[in-house]
mmCIF file of C-alpha atoms in Angstrom:
data_model
loop_
_atom_site.group_PDB
_atom_site.id
_atom_site.type_symbol
_atom_site.label_atom_id
_atom_site.label_comp_id
_atom_site.label_asym_id
_atom_site.label_seq_id
_atom_site.Cartn_x
_atom_site.Cartn_y
_atom_site.Cartn_z
ATOM 1 C CA MET A 86 98.027 81.995 154.227
ATOM 2 C CA LEU A 87 99.841 80.135 151.482
ATOM 3 C CA LYS A 88 103.231 81.576 150.658
ATOM 4 C CA VAL A 89 104.503 81.724 147.097
ATOM 5 C CA PRO A 90 107.783 83.002 145.656
ATOM 6 C CA ASP A 91 107.929 86.717 144.882
ATOM 7 C CA TYR A 92 108.549 86.006 141.200
ATOM 8 C CA VAL A 93 105.150 84.281 140.985
ATOM 9 C CA LYS A 94 103.415 87.278 142.573
ATOM 10 C CA GLU A 95 105.029 89.552 139.985
ATOM 11 C CA ILE A 96 103.615 87.682 136.988
ATOM 12 C CA LYS A 97 100.838 89.331 135.008
ATOM 13 C CA PRO A 98 98.882 86.455 133.445
ATOM 14 C CA TYR A 99 98.435 86.300 129.688
ATOM 15 C CA VAL A 100 94.985 87.620 128.805
ATOM 16 C CA PRO A 101 93.457 85.827 125.792
ATOM 17 C CA GLY A 102 91.179 87.589 123.340
ATOM 18 C CA LYS A 103 87.518 87.863 124.253
ATOM 19 C CA PRO A 104 85.468 84.999 122.708
ATOM 20 C CA ILE A 105 82.807 86.032 120.211
ATOM 21 C CA GLU A 106 79.998 84.355 122.156
ATOM 22 C CA GLU A 107 80.845 86.225 125.350
ATOM 23 C CA LEU A 108 81.109 89.535 123.521
ATOM 24 C CA GLU A 109 77.683 89.097 121.952
ATOM 25 C CA ARG A 110 76.112 88.061 125.231
ATOM 26 C CA GLN A 111 77.689 90.942 127.124
ATOM 27 C CA TYR A 112 76.821 93.664 124.632
ATOM 28 C CA GLY A 113 73.607 92.219 123.219
ATOM 29 C CA ILE A 114 74.863 92.266 119.642
ATOM 30 C CA ARG A 115 75.113 89.816 116.751
ATOM 31 C CA ASP A 116 77.395 89.129 113.805
ATOM 32 C CA SER A 117 80.551 90.279 115.562
ATOM 33 C CA ILE A 118 83.979 89.550 114.106
ATOM 34 C CA LYS A 119 87.153 88.564 115.904
ATOM 35 C CA LEU A 120 90.358 90.188 114.697
ATOM 36 C CA ALA A 121 92.298 89.789 117.916
ATOM 37 C CA SER A 122 94.092 86.433 117.829
ATOM 38 C CA ASN A 123 95.704 86.164 114.369
ATOM 39 C CA GLU A 124 93.618 83.158 113.388
ATOM 40 C CA ASN A 125 93.205 82.012 109.782
ATOM 41 C CA PRO A 126 89.970 83.623 108.525
ATOM 42 C CA LEU A 127 89.479 80.786 106.033
ATOM 43 C CA GLY A 128 89.381 78.261 108.870
ATOM 44 C CA PRO A 129 91.066 74.857 108.824
ATOM 45 C CA SER A 130 91.931 72.787 105.795
ATOM 46 C CA PRO A 131 88.945 70.691 104.598
ATOM 47 C CA VAL A 132 91.376 67.795 104.263
ATOM 48 C CA ALA A 133 92.269 68.094 107.941
ATOM 49 C CA LEU A 134 88.593 68.154 108.943
ATOM 50 C CA GLN A 135 87.938 64.970 106.993
ATOM 51 C CA GLU A 136 90.808 63.224 108.752
ATOM 52 C CA VAL A 137 89.491 64.289 112.159
ATOM 53 C CA GLN A 138 86.015 62.959 111.363
ATOM 54 C CA LEU A 139 87.483 59.527 110.644
ATOM 55 C CA LEU A 140 89.107 59.384 114.086
ATOM 56 C CA LEU A 141 86.253 60.555 116.293
ATOM 57 C CA SER A 142 85.214 57.001 117.140
ATOM 58 C CA LYS A 143 88.717 56.298 118.498
ATOM 59 C CA VAL A 144 89.049 59.089 121.040
ATOM 60 C CA HIS A 145 88.637 56.619 123.912
ATOM 61 C CA ARG A 146 92.216 55.566 123.104
ATOM 62 C CA TYR A 147 95.310 57.492 124.197
ATOM 63 C CA PRO A 148 97.146 59.322 121.407
ATOM 64 C CA ASP A 149 100.504 58.224 120.054
ATOM 65 C CA GLY A 150 102.775 59.552 122.775
ATOM 66 C CA SER A 151 105.757 59.620 120.439
ATOM 67 C CA GLY A 152 103.931 61.513 117.683
ATOM 68 C CA TYR A 153 105.539 59.133 115.207
ATOM 69 C CA TYR A 154 103.480 59.923 112.100
ATOM 70 C CA LEU A 155 103.498 63.695 112.568
ATOM 71 C CA LYS A 156 107.217 63.787 113.314
ATOM 72 C CA THR A 157 107.872 61.648 110.245
ATOM 73 C CA ALA A 158 105.743 63.938 108.066
ATOM 74 C CA LEU A 159 107.423 67.050 109.457
ATOM 75 C CA ALA A 160 110.891 65.569 108.998
ATOM 76 C CA GLU A 161 110.149 64.945 105.324
ATOM 77 C CA HIS A 162 108.557 68.384 104.951
ATOM 78 C CA LEU A 163 111.545 70.186 106.502
ATOM 79 C CA GLY A 164 114.407 68.010 105.314
ATOM 80 C CA VAL A 165 115.551 67.030 108.821
ATOM 81 C CA ARG A 166 115.464 63.840 110.902
ATOM 82 C CA ALA A 167 112.586 62.851 113.175
ATOM 83 C CA HIS A 168 114.933 63.051 116.173
ATOM 84 C CA ASN A 169 115.301 66.771 115.443
ATOM 85 C CA ILE A 170 111.622 67.404 116.191
ATOM 86 C CA ILE A 171 109.607 67.835 119.379
ATOM 87 C CA LEU A 172 105.823 68.293 119.480
ATOM 88 C CA GLY A 173 103.972 70.621 121.790
ATOM 89 C CA ASN A 174 100.497 71.638 122.868
ATOM 90 C CA GLY A 175 100.956 74.726 120.736
ATOM 91 C CA SER A 176 104.364 76.353 120.512
ATOM 92 C CA ASN A 177 103.547 78.069 123.823
ATOM 93 C CA GLU A 178 104.099 74.819 125.665
ATOM 94 C CA LEU A 179 107.468 74.391 123.970
ATOM 95 C CA ILE A 180 108.576 77.833 125.160
ATOM 96 C CA ASP A 181 107.768 76.760 128.695
ATOM 97 C CA ILE A 182 109.459 73.370 128.287
ATOM 98 C CA ALA A 183 112.617 75.038 126.953
ATOM 99 C CA VAL A 184 112.798 77.398 129.927
ATOM 100 C CA ARG A 185 112.171 74.579 132.404
ATOM 101 C CA THR A 186 114.870 72.498 130.708
ATOM 102 C CA PHE A 187 117.660 75.032 130.375
ATOM 103 C CA VAL A 188 117.068 77.918 132.802
ATOM 104 C CA GLY A 189 117.880 77.607 136.485
ATOM 105 C CA MET A 190 116.824 79.892 139.317
ATOM 106 C CA GLY A 191 118.106 83.424 138.675
ATOM 107 C CA GLN A 192 119.564 82.628 135.270
ATOM 108 C CA GLU A 193 118.867 84.971 132.389
ATOM 109 C CA CYS A 194 116.746 84.991 129.259
ATOM 110 C CA VAL A 195 117.275 87.836 126.799
ATOM 111 C CA MET A 196 114.251 89.173 124.891
ATOM 112 C CA ALA A 197 112.940 92.312 123.188
ATOM 113 C CA ASP A 198 110.753 94.823 124.994
ATOM 114 C CA VAL A 199 107.790 94.619 122.568
ATOM 115 C CA THR A 200 107.398 90.955 121.761
ATOM 116 C CA PHE A 201 105.421 87.808 122.559
ATOM 117 C CA PRO A 202 104.596 88.050 126.299
ATOM 118 C CA ILE A 203 104.928 84.299 126.892
ATOM 119 C CA PHE A 204 108.732 84.690 126.722
ATOM 120 C CA PHE A 205 108.616 86.922 129.793
ATOM 121 C CA ILE A 206 105.912 84.932 131.597
ATOM 122 C CA SER A 207 107.635 81.555 131.150
ATOM 123 C CA THR A 208 110.962 82.984 132.278
ATOM 124 C CA LYS A 209 109.470 84.560 135.405
ATOM 125 C CA LYS A 210 107.302 81.637 136.448
ATOM 126 C CA ASN A 211 110.261 79.296 136.320
ATOM 127 C CA GLY A 212 112.412 81.570 138.472
ATOM 128 C CA GLY A 213 114.489 82.991 135.641
ATOM 129 C CA CYS A 214 115.497 86.591 135.102
ATOM 130 C CA PRO A 215 114.193 88.338 131.948
ATOM 131 C CA ILE A 216 116.690 90.739 130.364
ATOM 132 C CA ILE A 217 114.689 93.229 128.314
ATOM 133 C CA VAL A 218 116.352 94.868 125.302
ATOM 134 C CA PRO A 219 114.712 97.874 123.599
ATOM 135 C CA MET A 220 113.701 97.378 119.986
ATOM 136 C CA GLU A 221 115.000 99.551 117.161
ATOM 137 C CA LYS A 222 112.281 100.905 114.854
ATOM 138 C CA MET A 223 109.941 98.305 116.374
ATOM 139 C CA ALA A 224 112.188 95.436 115.263
ATOM 140 C CA HIS A 225 114.617 93.234 117.188
ATOM 141 C CA ASN A 226 117.979 94.880 117.748
ATOM 142 C CA LEU A 227 120.078 91.735 117.503
ATOM 143 C CA SER A 228 123.350 93.577 118.018
ATOM 144 C CA ALA A 229 122.112 94.976 121.346
ATOM 145 C CA MET A 230 120.685 91.591 122.315
ATOM 146 C CA ALA A 231 124.073 89.975 121.696
ATOM 147 C CA ASP A 232 125.706 92.669 123.840
ATOM 148 C CA ASN A 233 123.384 91.680 126.712
ATOM 149 C CA ILE A 234 124.501 88.033 126.729
ATOM 150 C CA THR A 235 126.522 87.163 129.845
ATOM 151 C CA ASP A 236 127.900 84.018 131.424
ATOM 152 C CA ASN A 237 124.530 83.792 133.219
ATOM 153 C CA THR A 238 122.482 83.871 129.993
ATOM 154 C CA LYS A 239 120.778 80.618 129.041
ATOM 155 C CA ILE A 240 118.278 81.574 126.306
ATOM 156 C CA VAL A 241 117.818 84.375 123.777
ATOM 157 C CA PHE A 242 114.271 84.694 122.406
ATOM 158 C CA ILE A 243 113.743 86.065 118.896
ATOM 159 C CA ALA A 244 110.230 86.209 117.431
ATOM 160 C CA ASN A 245 110.638 86.347 113.657
ATOM 161 C CA PRO A 246 108.201 87.658 112.452
ATOM 162 C CA ASN A 247 107.700 89.466 115.720
ATOM 163 C CA ASN A 248 104.362 89.416 117.465
ATOM 164 C CA PRO A 249 102.858 92.045 117.818
ATOM 165 C CA THR A 250 104.806 94.340 115.458
ATOM 166 C CA GLY A 251 105.030 92.060 112.393
ATOM 167 C CA THR A 252 108.664 93.020 111.805
ATOM 168 C CA THR A 253 111.425 90.594 110.864
ATOM 169 C CA VAL A 254 115.195 90.410 111.021
ATOM 170 C CA SER A 255 117.134 89.618 107.863
ATOM 171 C CA ALA A 256 119.316 86.618 107.127
ATOM 172 C CA ALA A 257 122.422 88.821 107.342
ATOM 173 C CA GLU A 258 121.374 90.203 110.727
ATOM 174 C CA PHE A 259 120.698 86.706 112.043
ATOM 175 C CA ASP A 260 124.033 85.412 110.724
ATOM 176 C CA ASP A 261 125.924 88.278 112.346
ATOM 177 C CA PHE A 262 124.118 87.654 115.611
ATOM 178 C CA MET A 263 124.907 83.937 115.580
ATOM 179 C CA GLU A 264 128.607 84.738 115.172
ATOM 180 C CA LYS A 265 128.454 86.440 118.589
ATOM 181 C CA VAL A 266 126.445 83.803 120.484
ATOM 182 C CA PRO A 267 128.514 81.599 122.819
ATOM 183 C CA GLU A 268 128.001 77.842 123.005
ATOM 184 C CA HIS A 269 126.282 77.919 126.413
ATOM 185 C CA VAL A 270 123.297 79.904 125.029
ATOM 186 C CA LEU A 271 120.218 78.467 123.325
ATOM 187 C CA VAL A 272 118.776 80.742 120.635
ATOM 188 C CA ILE A 273 115.011 80.309 120.257
ATOM 189 C CA SER A 274 113.665 81.529 116.927
ATOM 190 C CA ASP A 275 109.881 81.697 117.264
ATOM 191 C CA GLU A 276 108.610 81.476 113.689
ATOM 192 C CA ALA A 277 104.866 81.077 114.252
ATOM 193 C CA TYR A 278 104.109 83.312 111.250
ATOM 194 C CA PHE A 279 106.988 82.423 108.945
ATOM 195 C CA GLU A 280 104.707 81.017 106.194
ATOM 196 C CA TYR A 281 103.330 84.524 105.644
ATOM 197 C CA VAL A 282 106.742 86.146 105.117
ATOM 198 C CA MET A 283 107.253 87.809 101.724
ATOM 199 C CA ARG A 284 110.720 89.375 102.158
ATOM 200 C CA ALA A 285 113.380 87.563 100.150
ATOM 201 C CA ASP A 286 116.133 87.793 102.761
ATOM 202 C CA TYR A 287 114.295 85.975 105.549
ATOM 203 C CA PRO A 288 116.695 83.743 107.546
ATOM 204 C CA ASP A 289 116.970 80.046 106.783
ATOM 205 C CA THR A 290 117.322 79.003 110.406
ATOM 206 C CA LEU A 291 117.151 75.317 109.551
ATOM 207 C CA LYS A 292 120.759 75.567 108.351
ATOM 208 C CA TYR A 293 121.853 76.080 111.961
ATOM 209 C CA ILE A 294 120.146 72.827 112.927
ATOM 210 C CA ARG A 295 122.021 70.997 110.191
ATOM 211 C CA GLN A 296 125.236 72.552 111.557
ATOM 212 C CA GLY A 297 124.403 71.248 115.036
ATOM 213 C CA ARG A 298 124.131 74.742 116.522
ATOM 214 C CA ASN A 299 122.142 75.404 119.696
ATOM 215 C CA VAL A 300 119.108 76.878 117.959
ATOM 216 C CA LEU A 301 115.518 75.890 118.638
ATOM 217 C CA ILE A 302 113.022 76.813 115.903
ATOM 218 C CA LEU A 303 109.404 77.024 117.031
ATOM 219 C CA ARG A 304 106.548 76.740 114.564
ATOM 220 C CA THR A 305 102.839 76.093 114.845
ATOM 221 C CA PHE A 306 99.722 74.791 113.152
ATOM 222 C CA SER A 307 97.639 77.481 114.883
ATOM 223 C CA LYS A 308 98.141 80.256 112.321
ATOM 224 C CA ILE A 309 98.309 79.581 108.601
ATOM 225 C CA TYR A 310 97.066 76.001 108.997
ATOM 226 C CA GLY A 311 93.981 77.156 110.923
ATOM 227 C CA LEU A 312 94.239 74.593 113.734
ATOM 228 C CA ALA A 313 94.455 76.958 116.722
ATOM 229 C CA GLY A 314 91.705 75.086 118.612
ATOM 230 C CA PHE A 315 93.689 71.839 118.486
ATOM 231 C CA ARG A 316 96.786 73.394 120.106
ATOM 232 C CA ILE A 317 99.519 71.726 118.102
ATOM 233 C CA GLY A 318 102.994 73.104 117.443
ATOM 234 C CA TYR A 319 106.522 71.806 117.011
ATOM 235 C CA GLY A 320 110.137 72.600 117.665
ATOM 236 C CA VAL A 321 113.195 71.779 115.571
ATOM 237 C CA SER A 322 116.711 71.588 116.988
ATOM 238 C CA ASN A 323 119.798 69.437 117.236
ATOM 239 C CA GLN A 324 119.339 65.986 118.734
ATOM 240 C CA TYR A 325 120.924 66.917 122.057
ATOM 241 C CA VAL A 326 118.545 69.826 122.705
ATOM 242 C CA ILE A 327 115.518 67.752 121.689
ATOM 243 C CA GLU A 328 116.526 64.856 123.946
ATOM 244 C CA LEU A 329 116.961 67.165 126.945
ATOM 245 C CA MET A 330 113.577 68.824 126.366
ATOM 246 C CA GLY A 331 112.050 65.368 125.994
ATOM 247 C CA LYS A 332 112.833 64.705 129.644
ATOM 248 C CA ILE A 333 110.459 67.550 130.623
ATOM 249 C CA VAL A 334 107.558 66.877 128.234
ATOM 250 C CA GLU A 335 104.396 65.543 129.863
ATOM 251 C CA PRO A 336 103.166 62.158 128.584
ATOM 252 C CA PHE A 337 100.606 62.449 125.765
ATOM 253 C CA ASN A 338 101.003 66.232 125.549
ATOM 254 C CA THR A 339 99.510 66.394 122.033
ATOM 255 C CA ASN A 340 96.176 64.773 121.327
ATOM 256 C CA MET A 341 95.144 62.259 118.700
ATOM 257 C CA LEU A 342 92.928 64.571 116.665
ATOM 258 C CA ALA A 343 95.517 67.354 116.635
ATOM 259 C CA GLN A 344 98.244 65.054 115.365
ATOM 260 C CA ALA A 345 96.028 63.687 112.586
ATOM 261 C CA ALA A 346 94.769 67.134 111.562
ATOM 262 C CA ALA A 347 98.322 68.469 111.417
ATOM 263 C CA CYS A 348 99.505 65.571 109.230
ATOM 264 C CA ALA A 349 96.642 66.194 106.809
ATOM 265 C CA ALA A 350 97.049 69.980 106.825
ATOM 266 C CA LEU A 351 100.690 69.659 105.755
ATOM 267 C CA LYS A 352 99.520 68.071 102.515
ATOM 268 C CA ASP A 353 96.935 70.716 101.611
ATOM 269 C CA LYS A 354 99.078 73.107 99.591
ATOM 270 C CA GLU A 355 96.027 74.737 97.984
ATOM 271 C CA HIS A 356 94.662 75.848 101.353
ATOM 272 C CA ILE A 357 98.008 77.473 102.148
ATOM 273 C CA ARG A 358 98.088 79.190 98.755
ATOM 274 C CA LYS A 359 94.588 80.613 99.228
ATOM 275 C CA THR A 360 95.422 81.789 102.748
ATOM 276 C CA ILE A 361 98.562 83.623 101.621
ATOM 277 C CA ALA A 362 96.739 85.237 98.688
ATOM 278 C CA LEU A 363 93.911 86.404 100.948
ATOM 279 C CA ASN A 364 96.406 87.801 103.442
ATOM 280 C CA GLU A 365 98.306 89.759 100.792
ATOM 281 C CA GLU A 366 95.095 91.226 99.368
ATOM 282 C CA GLY A 367 93.845 92.181 102.827
ATOM 283 C CA LYS A 368 97.204 93.670 103.756
ATOM 284 C CA ALA A 369 97.250 95.942 100.692
ATOM 285 C CA TYR A 370 93.676 97.084 101.333
ATOM 286 C CA LEU A 371 94.290 97.860 105.006
ATOM 287 C CA TYR A 372 97.530 99.734 104.269
ATOM 288 C CA ALA A 373 95.687 102.015 101.851
ATOM 289 C CA GLU A 374 92.765 102.609 104.199
ATOM 290 C CA LEU A 375 94.942 103.281 107.226
ATOM 291 C CA GLU A 376 96.952 105.798 105.248
ATOM 292 C CA ALA A 377 93.717 107.516 104.221
ATOM 293 C CA LEU A 378 92.749 107.675 107.907
ATOM 294 C CA HIS A 379 96.222 109.013 108.807
ATOM 295 C CA VAL A 380 96.750 106.091 111.192
ATOM 296 C CA ASP A 381 100.376 105.124 111.794
ATOM 297 C CA TYR A 382 101.040 101.442 111.175
ATOM 298 C CA ILE A 383 103.977 99.075 110.762
ATOM 299 C CA LYS A 384 104.308 97.095 107.546
ATOM 300 C CA THR A 385 103.929 93.470 108.490
ATOM 301 C CA GLU A 386 105.349 90.089 107.507
ATOM 302 C CA GLY A 387 102.576 88.317 109.431
ATOM 303 C CA ASN A 388 98.785 88.080 109.213
ATOM 304 C CA PHE A 389 98.199 91.068 111.490
ATOM 305 C CA ILE A 390 98.959 94.790 111.572
ATOM 306 C CA TYR A 391 100.234 96.829 114.504
ATOM 307 C CA MET A 392 98.872 100.369 114.447
ATOM 308 C CA ASP A 393 99.454 103.310 116.759
ATOM 309 C CA LEU A 394 96.269 105.334 117.211
ATOM 310 C CA LYS A 395 97.991 108.067 119.259
ATOM 311 C CA ARG A 396 95.190 107.892 121.825
ATOM 312 C CA ASP A 397 93.995 105.613 124.618
ATOM 313 C CA CYS A 398 93.828 102.242 122.884
ATOM 314 C CA HIS A 399 91.677 100.742 125.615
ATOM 315 C CA LYS A 400 88.933 103.281 124.968
ATOM 316 C CA VAL A 401 89.120 102.553 121.237
ATOM 317 C CA TYR A 402 89.087 98.829 122.002
ATOM 318 C CA GLU A 403 85.936 99.183 124.101
ATOM 319 C CA ALA A 404 84.256 101.352 121.480
ATOM 320 C CA LEU A 405 85.003 98.774 118.792
ATOM 321 C CA LEU A 406 83.745 95.979 121.061
ATOM 322 C CA GLN A 407 80.402 97.720 121.335
ATOM 323 C CA ARG A 408 80.273 97.692 117.535
ATOM 324 C CA GLY A 409 81.070 94.003 117.348
ATOM 325 C CA ILE A 410 84.755 94.255 116.429
ATOM 326 C CA ILE A 411 87.288 92.443 118.629
ATOM 327 C CA VAL A 412 90.881 93.682 118.310
ATOM 328 C CA ARG A 413 93.898 93.450 120.598
ATOM 329 C CA PRO A 414 94.950 96.503 122.642
ATOM 330 C CA MET A 415 98.711 96.951 122.903
ATOM 331 C CA GLY A 416 100.291 99.098 125.571
ATOM 332 C CA ALA A 417 98.899 102.627 125.871
ATOM 333 C CA THR A 418 97.997 103.745 122.349
ATOM 334 C CA ALA A 419 98.381 100.849 119.896
ATOM 335 C CA ILE A 420 96.205 97.971 118.733
ATOM 336 C CA ARG A 421 96.987 94.800 116.805
ATOM 337 C CA VAL A 422 94.442 93.751 114.180
ATOM 338 C CA THR A 423 94.293 90.412 112.382
ATOM 339 C CA ILE A 424 93.973 90.617 108.592
ATOM 340 C CA GLY A 425 90.590 89.013 107.894
ATOM 341 C CA LYS A 426 88.381 88.317 104.914
ATOM 342 C CA ASP A 427 87.483 91.173 102.594
ATOM 343 C CA ASP A 428 84.142 91.914 104.264
ATOM 344 C CA GLU A 429 85.717 91.756 107.728
ATOM 345 C CA ASN A 430 88.495 94.161 106.768
ATOM 346 C CA LYS A 431 85.994 96.604 105.268
ATOM 347 C CA ARG A 432 83.774 96.466 108.324
ATOM 348 C CA PHE A 433 86.749 97.044 110.624
ATOM 349 C CA VAL A 434 87.826 100.098 108.627
ATOM 350 C CA HIS A 435 84.288 101.485 108.631
ATOM 351 C CA GLU A 436 83.877 101.054 112.381
ATOM 352 C CA LEU A 437 87.358 102.367 113.165
ATOM 353 C CA LYS A 438 86.632 105.498 111.120
ATOM 354 C CA GLU A 439 83.364 105.984 113.012
ATOM 355 C CA VAL A 440 85.097 105.583 116.348
ATOM 356 C CA LEU A 441 87.962 107.929 115.457
ATOM 357 C CA ASP A 442 85.581 110.544 114.016
ATOM 358 C CA ARG A 443 83.509 110.557 117.192
ATOM 359 C CA TRP A 444 86.674 110.822 119.246
ATOM 360 C CA ILE A 445 87.649 113.986 117.388
#
């Protein structure tokens, strides 16, 4: 029998949301909606789709391994240098690359207890030791996270906004935290949903890059840009961090079509405006309806809402599946629901009410 390290045996794999086609085949239903993966309900930018169409005849060629055009576009967009940017097959890959680059066997990564599971999985599968810090009011407790940094700590993960709770830390909280972080620690600020943030005091983490601090900002084209199927994300950090991570990156890790779509999507400001407006409208509607249903929820800075149903969430999840609604179960009693289009939000509320009424 093959032997593997104990830390590999202990890993619980990430379970992706059920695809719509499989749901409909399994349950014999039609017209289901997926509100489980925080995708953009408007889809991708039409400008990005046009760019992809132009390149389809060239897919027999390898992509630009350096990502020159996308890095250049991002550098201009962010006000940094191209050497401050690294591209990834989604920001998930960059989490894994960062851990492989900076974390040795038995070294520590600090993270919250209710946050993006890839932080834990990447740490464990690379032989690191996750240090789990309880959240405070379902938000990162940065003071407690700083207190858990030791000489053996290599990375601190902060999802801001946090997935799955939708909470954020303020600029003042982040500044105070950074005052306590020693030089041997890399702070990873996962900002996959930052374009949706409405709070005025959201941290400007790019300032730490300009100061040369050991901060890695992770962002993605999977959410607001609607390019989840292309798997394209990026990291921003000081040149030293980016060069070290570059030693670990696989050749041609981002594909030709993804790079081109991302470049085009950056230019489509109208698509971003429409997406944000739709999200804000859907958020207000769902808040009101959840309050009417007496469902506890957390106000979000993302494109999803975390709600505690105070009952077995897996049974609710299954009941909603049978009605053609795919959501994300969370722990024992909570679910995370993507904010969709108006008709999708209304259908979700209707079906949730039916399920909860039958439960009672």
